[in-house]
Amino acid sequence: MGEVGGTWFTDDIERVIVTEEQIREKTEELARKIAADYSHVPTVLLVCILKGAVMFMADFARALGREGQAVELEFMAISSYGQHATSSGVVRILKDLDRDIAGRHVVVVEDIVDSGLTLSWLLKYVASRSAASVEVVALLRKPDAIKVQVPVKYVGFDIPNEFVVGYGLDFAERYRELPYVGILKPEVYARV
Ligand code: XMP
Ligand code: MG
């Protein structure tokens, strides 16, 4: 598995789900689509959901820049009550928006849509702040896990219903720096 590379995390990865190159190509494709859809909007307000979406946000914002679409960046951190691997849909704001988003065209940048509960809450929240429009771009989606239907207009990859790490996604705060998205070996979970 050349893709996995020879680093501290190499031995922990069972298999790569989305490669670095696939992420790069998909990010450019999504940016082209969104730049075309928002050509009438002078500035798109990207709202990154920390921490998982941080890598995607950084790459996606630059891809939009290359397409000539002006953006501004905002960050929110939210946490769902309960255990980390499954989402309860009860959301707590750890870091709120810094600025007023009234009248702005917002694109929420998410790492992954799992049950959809987090996003469903978030979309209501952004709408309650009187945004002119709200759409979602998610790099990953687990179609088998969806519990609530949320309108995610832009999706990178549909992936199997397994826990993934890398490219911003963590297990116990580790593996975020992996340049690809992969699945951990079962023994990694047994170690903790
Ligand atoms: P819901 O279920 O509300 O959850 O759509 C979305 C959030 O849950 C986290 N999540 C994951 N994190 N690997 C991760 O590292 C995964 O496979 C995974 N699935 C869900 C993530 O924070 C996401 O924003
Ligand atoms: Mg996490």
mmCIF file of C-alpha atoms and ligand atoms in Angstrom:
data_model
loop_
_atom_site.group_PDB
_atom_site.id
_atom_site.type_symbol
_atom_site.label_atom_id
_atom_site.label_comp_id
_atom_site.label_asym_id
_atom_site.label_seq_id
_atom_site.Cartn_x
_atom_site.Cartn_y
_atom_site.Cartn_z
ATOM 1 C CA MET A 1 0.000 0.000 0.000
ATOM 2 C CA GLY A 2 2.178 2.813 -1.314
ATOM 3 C CA GLU A 3 -0.536 5.358 -0.565
ATOM 4 C CA VAL A 4 -0.255 4.772 3.160
ATOM 5 C CA GLY A 5 3.385 5.898 3.172
ATOM 6 C CA GLY A 6 6.015 5.265 5.814
ATOM 7 C CA THR A 7 5.132 7.292 8.876
ATOM 8 C CA TRP A 8 4.085 6.758 12.485
ATOM 9 C CA PHE A 9 0.500 6.065 11.446
ATOM 10 C CA THR A 10 1.276 3.658 8.580
ATOM 11 C CA ASP A 11 0.836 0.537 10.685
ATOM 12 C CA ASP A 12 -2.470 1.763 12.168
ATOM 13 C CA ILE A 13 -4.301 2.074 8.855
ATOM 14 C CA GLU A 14 -6.276 -0.900 7.603
ATOM 15 C CA ARG A 15 -7.145 0.651 4.267
ATOM 16 C CA VAL A 16 -7.373 3.953 2.440
ATOM 17 C CA ILE A 17 -10.915 5.008 1.511
ATOM 18 C CA VAL A 18 -10.202 8.279 -0.303
ATOM 19 C CA THR A 19 -6.714 9.060 -1.585
ATOM 20 C CA GLU A 20 -4.916 12.393 -1.497
ATOM 21 C CA GLU A 21 -5.281 12.737 -5.253
ATOM 22 C CA GLN A 22 -9.004 11.932 -5.174
ATOM 23 C CA ILE A 23 -9.489 14.608 -2.504
ATOM 24 C CA ARG A 24 -7.582 17.157 -4.574
ATOM 25 C CA GLU A 25 -9.538 16.436 -7.756
ATOM 26 C CA LYS A 26 -12.898 16.370 -5.996
ATOM 27 C CA THR A 27 -12.158 19.631 -4.172
ATOM 28 C CA GLU A 28 -11.432 21.332 -7.496
ATOM 29 C CA GLU A 29 -14.581 19.864 -9.044
ATOM 30 C CA LEU A 30 -16.739 21.069 -6.135
ATOM 31 C CA ALA A 31 -15.119 24.507 -6.279
ATOM 32 C CA ARG A 32 -15.848 24.797 -10.011
ATOM 33 C CA LYS A 33 -19.485 23.867 -9.391
ATOM 34 C CA ILE A 34 -19.941 26.282 -6.493
ATOM 35 C CA ALA A 35 -18.118 29.142 -8.235
ATOM 36 C CA ALA A 36 -20.514 28.701 -11.181
ATOM 37 C CA ASP A 37 -23.591 28.502 -8.929
ATOM 38 C CA TYR A 38 -22.519 31.617 -6.995
ATOM 39 C CA SER A 39 -21.282 33.694 -9.937
ATOM 40 C CA HIS A 40 -23.976 36.258 -9.069
ATOM 41 C CA VAL A 41 -22.756 36.462 -5.452
ATOM 42 C CA PRO A 42 -19.815 38.835 -4.901
ATOM 43 C CA THR A 43 -18.567 37.109 -1.751
ATOM 44 C CA VAL A 44 -19.461 33.698 -0.368
ATOM 45 C CA LEU A 45 -19.222 33.246 3.390
ATOM 46 C CA LEU A 46 -17.682 29.875 4.175
ATOM 47 C CA VAL A 47 -18.466 28.556 7.644
ATOM 48 C CA CYS A 48 -16.068 25.815 8.687
ATOM 49 C CA ILE A 49 -17.157 23.394 11.366
ATOM 50 C CA LEU A 50 -14.137 22.759 13.580
ATOM 51 C CA LYS A 51 -12.129 20.762 13.979
ATOM 52 C CA GLY A 52 -12.825 18.064 11.417
ATOM 53 C CA ALA A 53 -13.441 20.320 8.421
ATOM 54 C CA VAL A 54 -10.261 22.372 8.854
ATOM 55 C CA MET A 55 -8.220 20.653 6.119
ATOM 56 C CA PHE A 56 -11.115 20.643 3.666
ATOM 57 C CA MET A 57 -11.854 24.312 4.432
ATOM 58 C CA ALA A 58 -8.264 25.345 3.743
ATOM 59 C CA ASP A 59 -8.085 23.462 0.453
ATOM 60 C CA PHE A 60 -11.613 24.312 -0.630
ATOM 61 C CA ALA A 61 -11.224 28.065 0.021
ATOM 62 C CA ARG A 62 -8.062 28.117 -2.096
ATOM 63 C CA ALA A 63 -9.752 26.105 -4.845
ATOM 64 C CA LEU A 64 -12.564 28.691 -4.910
ATOM 65 C CA GLY A 65 -9.917 31.420 -5.038
ATOM 66 C CA ARG A 66 -8.383 29.803 -8.104
ATOM 67 C CA GLU A 67 -11.851 29.834 -9.685
ATOM 68 C CA GLY A 68 -12.022 33.573 -9.041
ATOM 69 C CA GLN A 69 -14.741 33.312 -6.385
ATOM 70 C CA ALA A 70 -14.208 35.713 -3.482
ATOM 71 C CA VAL A 71 -14.805 34.180 -0.057
ATOM 72 C CA GLU A 72 -14.724 35.123 3.600
ATOM 73 C CA LEU A 73 -13.996 32.573 6.299
ATOM 74 C CA GLU A 74 -15.838 31.951 9.551
ATOM 75 C CA PHE A 75 -15.382 29.147 12.048
ATOM 76 C CA MET A 76 -17.729 27.421 14.456
ATOM 77 C CA ALA A 77 -17.017 24.662 16.900
ATOM 78 C CA ILE A 78 -19.901 22.543 18.092
ATOM 79 C CA SER A 79 -20.111 19.401 20.088
ATOM 80 C CA SER A 80 -22.882 16.901 20.451
ATOM 81 C CA TYR A 81 -23.565 15.592 23.915
ATOM 82 C CA GLY A 82 -22.866 11.922 24.454
ATOM 83 C CA GLN A 83 -20.071 9.719 23.173
ATOM 84 C CA HIS A 84 -17.786 10.891 20.389
ATOM 85 C CA ALA A 85 -18.411 8.233 17.761
ATOM 86 C CA THR A 86 -22.182 8.558 17.541
ATOM 87 C CA SER A 87 -24.084 11.782 17.410
ATOM 88 C CA SER A 88 -27.108 12.458 19.611
ATOM 89 C CA GLY A 89 -28.342 15.534 17.769
ATOM 90 C CA VAL A 90 -28.188 17.637 20.934
ATOM 91 C CA VAL A 91 -25.685 20.309 20.086
ATOM 92 C CA ARG A 92 -23.621 22.633 22.222
ATOM 93 C CA ILE A 93 -21.831 25.658 20.751
ATOM 94 C CA LEU A 94 -18.159 25.701 21.774
ATOM 95 C CA LYS A 95 -17.238 28.573 19.483
ATOM 96 C CA ASP A 96 -19.853 30.771 17.885
ATOM 97 C CA LEU A 97 -19.680 32.870 14.714
ATOM 98 C CA ASP A 98 -17.628 36.031 15.240
ATOM 99 C CA ARG A 99 -19.726 38.201 12.985
ATOM 100 C CA ASP A 100 -23.265 38.941 11.929
ATOM 101 C CA ILE A 101 -24.222 36.754 8.946
ATOM 102 C CA ALA A 102 -27.531 38.459 8.180
ATOM 103 C CA GLY A 103 -28.048 38.823 4.431
ATOM 104 C CA ARG A 104 -24.965 36.751 3.641
ATOM 105 C CA HIS A 105 -24.767 33.788 1.288
ATOM 106 C CA VAL A 106 -23.443 31.050 3.533
ATOM 107 C CA VAL A 107 -21.853 27.763 2.562
ATOM 108 C CA VAL A 108 -21.317 25.474 5.537
ATOM 109 C CA VAL A 109 -18.144 23.429 5.094
ATOM 110 C CA GLU A 110 -18.409 20.021 6.737
ATOM 111 C CA ASP A 111 -16.068 17.081 6.901
ATOM 112 C CA ILE A 112 -18.663 14.327 7.017
ATOM 113 C CA VAL A 113 -22.412 13.846 7.178
ATOM 114 C CA ASP A 114 -23.177 10.804 9.266
ATOM 115 C CA SER A 115 -26.622 10.735 10.900
ATOM 116 C CA GLY A 116 -27.232 14.275 9.668
ATOM 117 C CA LEU A 117 -28.310 15.362 13.152
ATOM 118 C CA THR A 118 -25.502 17.886 13.627
ATOM 119 C CA LEU A 119 -26.122 19.456 10.255
ATOM 120 C CA SER A 120 -29.865 19.566 10.692
ATOM 121 C CA TRP A 121 -29.369 21.599 13.870
ATOM 122 C CA LEU A 122 -26.735 23.785 12.250
ATOM 123 C CA LEU A 123 -28.838 24.699 9.233
ATOM 124 C CA LYS A 124 -31.656 25.870 11.499
ATOM 125 C CA TYR A 125 -29.141 27.876 13.521
ATOM 126 C CA VAL A 126 -27.634 29.624 10.473
ATOM 127 C CA ALA A 127 -31.129 30.330 9.094
ATOM 128 C CA SER A 128 -32.153 31.812 12.459
ATOM 129 C CA ARG A 129 -29.283 34.294 12.035
ATOM 130 C CA SER A 130 -31.039 35.593 8.882
ATOM 131 C CA ALA A 131 -28.555 34.416 6.244
ATOM 132 C CA ALA A 132 -29.721 35.208 2.703
ATOM 133 C CA SER A 133 -29.043 31.601 1.680
ATOM 134 C CA VAL A 134 -27.506 28.499 3.207
ATOM 135 C CA GLU A 135 -26.055 25.470 1.454
ATOM 136 C CA VAL A 136 -23.751 22.714 2.614
ATOM 137 C CA VAL A 137 -20.621 21.276 1.099
ATOM 138 C CA ALA A 138 -19.506 18.037 2.743
ATOM 139 C CA LEU A 139 -16.420 16.145 1.689
ATOM 140 C CA LEU A 140 -17.833 12.817 2.872
ATOM 141 C CA ARG A 141 -21.232 11.270 3.443
ATOM 142 C CA LYS A 142 -22.254 7.944 4.924
ATOM 143 C CA PRO A 143 -25.523 7.177 3.137
ATOM 144 C CA ASP A 144 -26.337 4.141 5.259
ATOM 145 C CA ALA A 145 -26.225 6.085 8.502
ATOM 146 C CA ILE A 146 -28.613 8.936 7.690
ATOM 147 C CA LYS A 147 -31.252 9.426 10.398
ATOM 148 C CA VAL A 148 -32.619 12.787 9.310
ATOM 149 C CA GLN A 149 -32.884 14.079 5.778
ATOM 150 C CA VAL A 150 -30.730 17.171 5.400
ATOM 151 C CA PRO A 151 -30.345 19.003 2.125
ATOM 152 C CA VAL A 152 -26.640 18.638 1.358
ATOM 153 C CA LYS A 153 -26.287 20.173 -2.073
ATOM 154 C CA TYR A 154 -22.598 19.462 -2.594
ATOM 155 C CA VAL A 155 -21.096 16.094 -1.603
ATOM 156 C CA GLY A 156 -17.596 14.847 -2.317
ATOM 157 C CA PHE A 157 -17.709 11.115 -1.675
ATOM 158 C CA ASP A 158 -20.256 8.603 -0.446
ATOM 159 C CA ILE A 159 -18.363 6.202 1.771
ATOM 160 C CA PRO A 160 -19.204 2.970 3.597
ATOM 161 C CA ASN A 161 -20.769 3.198 7.050
ATOM 162 C CA GLU A 162 -17.488 2.753 8.897
ATOM 163 C CA PHE A 163 -15.554 5.064 11.203
ATOM 164 C CA VAL A 164 -12.945 6.947 9.206
ATOM 165 C CA VAL A 165 -9.962 9.099 10.140
ATOM 166 C CA GLY A 166 -7.599 11.461 8.376
ATOM 167 C CA TYR A 167 -7.728 14.760 6.486
ATOM 168 C CA GLY A 168 -9.076 16.481 9.602
ATOM 169 C CA LEU A 169 -11.028 13.552 11.039
ATOM 170 C CA ASP A 170 -9.775 12.115 14.300
ATOM 171 C CA PHE A 171 -9.919 9.194 16.600
ATOM 172 C CA ALA A 172 -9.294 10.504 20.136
ATOM 173 C CA GLU A 173 -7.768 13.666 18.576
ATOM 174 C CA ARG A 174 -5.218 11.690 16.577
ATOM 175 C CA TYR A 175 -4.818 11.028 12.838
ATOM 176 C CA ARG A 176 -6.084 14.459 11.744
ATOM 177 C CA GLU A 177 -2.857 15.126 9.821
ATOM 178 C CA LEU A 178 -3.191 12.107 7.535
ATOM 179 C CA PRO A 179 -3.316 13.406 3.950
ATOM 180 C CA TYR A 180 -5.965 10.821 3.007
ATOM 181 C CA VAL A 181 -9.108 9.311 4.568
ATOM 182 C CA GLY A 182 -8.800 5.789 5.877
ATOM 183 C CA ILE A 183 -10.046 3.129 8.243
ATOM 184 C CA LEU A 184 -8.114 2.128 11.339
ATOM 185 C CA LYS A 185 -7.179 -1.439 12.156
ATOM 186 C CA PRO A 186 -9.433 -2.924 14.865
ATOM 187 C CA GLU A 187 -6.447 -3.367 17.182
ATOM 188 C CA VAL A 188 -6.027 0.422 17.366
ATOM 189 C CA TYR A 189 -9.378 0.656 19.184
ATOM 190 C CA ALA A 190 -8.405 -2.193 21.460
ATOM 191 C CA ARG A 191 -5.308 -0.239 22.583
ATOM 192 C CA VAL A 192 -7.304 2.554 24.231
HETATM 193 P P1 XMP B 1 -23.822 13.496 12.457
HETATM 194 O O1 XMP B 1 -24.121 12.087 12.901
HETATM 195 O O2 XMP B 1 -24.511 14.493 13.311
HETATM 196 O O3 XMP B 1 -22.278 13.609 12.757
HETATM 197 O O4 XMP B 1 -24.058 13.685 10.983
HETATM 198 C C1 XMP B 1 -21.430 14.427 12.092
HETATM 199 C C2 XMP B 1 -20.168 14.601 12.892
HETATM 200 O O5 XMP B 1 -19.782 13.384 13.559
HETATM 201 C C3 XMP B 1 -18.412 13.162 13.421
HETATM 202 N N1 XMP B 1 -18.209 11.908 12.663
HETATM 203 C C4 XMP B 1 -17.024 11.313 12.445
HETATM 204 N N2 XMP B 1 -15.785 11.648 12.839
HETATM 205 N N3 XMP B 1 -14.942 9.741 11.737
HETATM 206 C C5 XMP B 1 -14.741 10.856 12.474
HETATM 207 O O6 XMP B 1 -13.598 11.140 12.810
HETATM 208 C C6 XMP B 1 -16.150 9.335 11.312
HETATM 209 O O7 XMP B 1 -16.270 8.320 10.643
HETATM 210 C C7 XMP B 1 -17.260 10.167 11.700
HETATM 211 N N4 XMP B 1 -18.593 10.092 11.450
HETATM 212 C C8 XMP B 1 -19.138 11.179 12.076
HETATM 213 C C9 XMP B 1 -17.869 14.359 12.681
HETATM 214 O O8 XMP B 1 -17.389 15.293 13.619
HETATM 215 C C10 XMP B 1 -19.043 14.943 11.967
HETATM 216 O O9 XMP B 1 -18.967 16.337 11.755
HETATM 217 MG MG MG B 2 -14.059 13.757 16.122
#
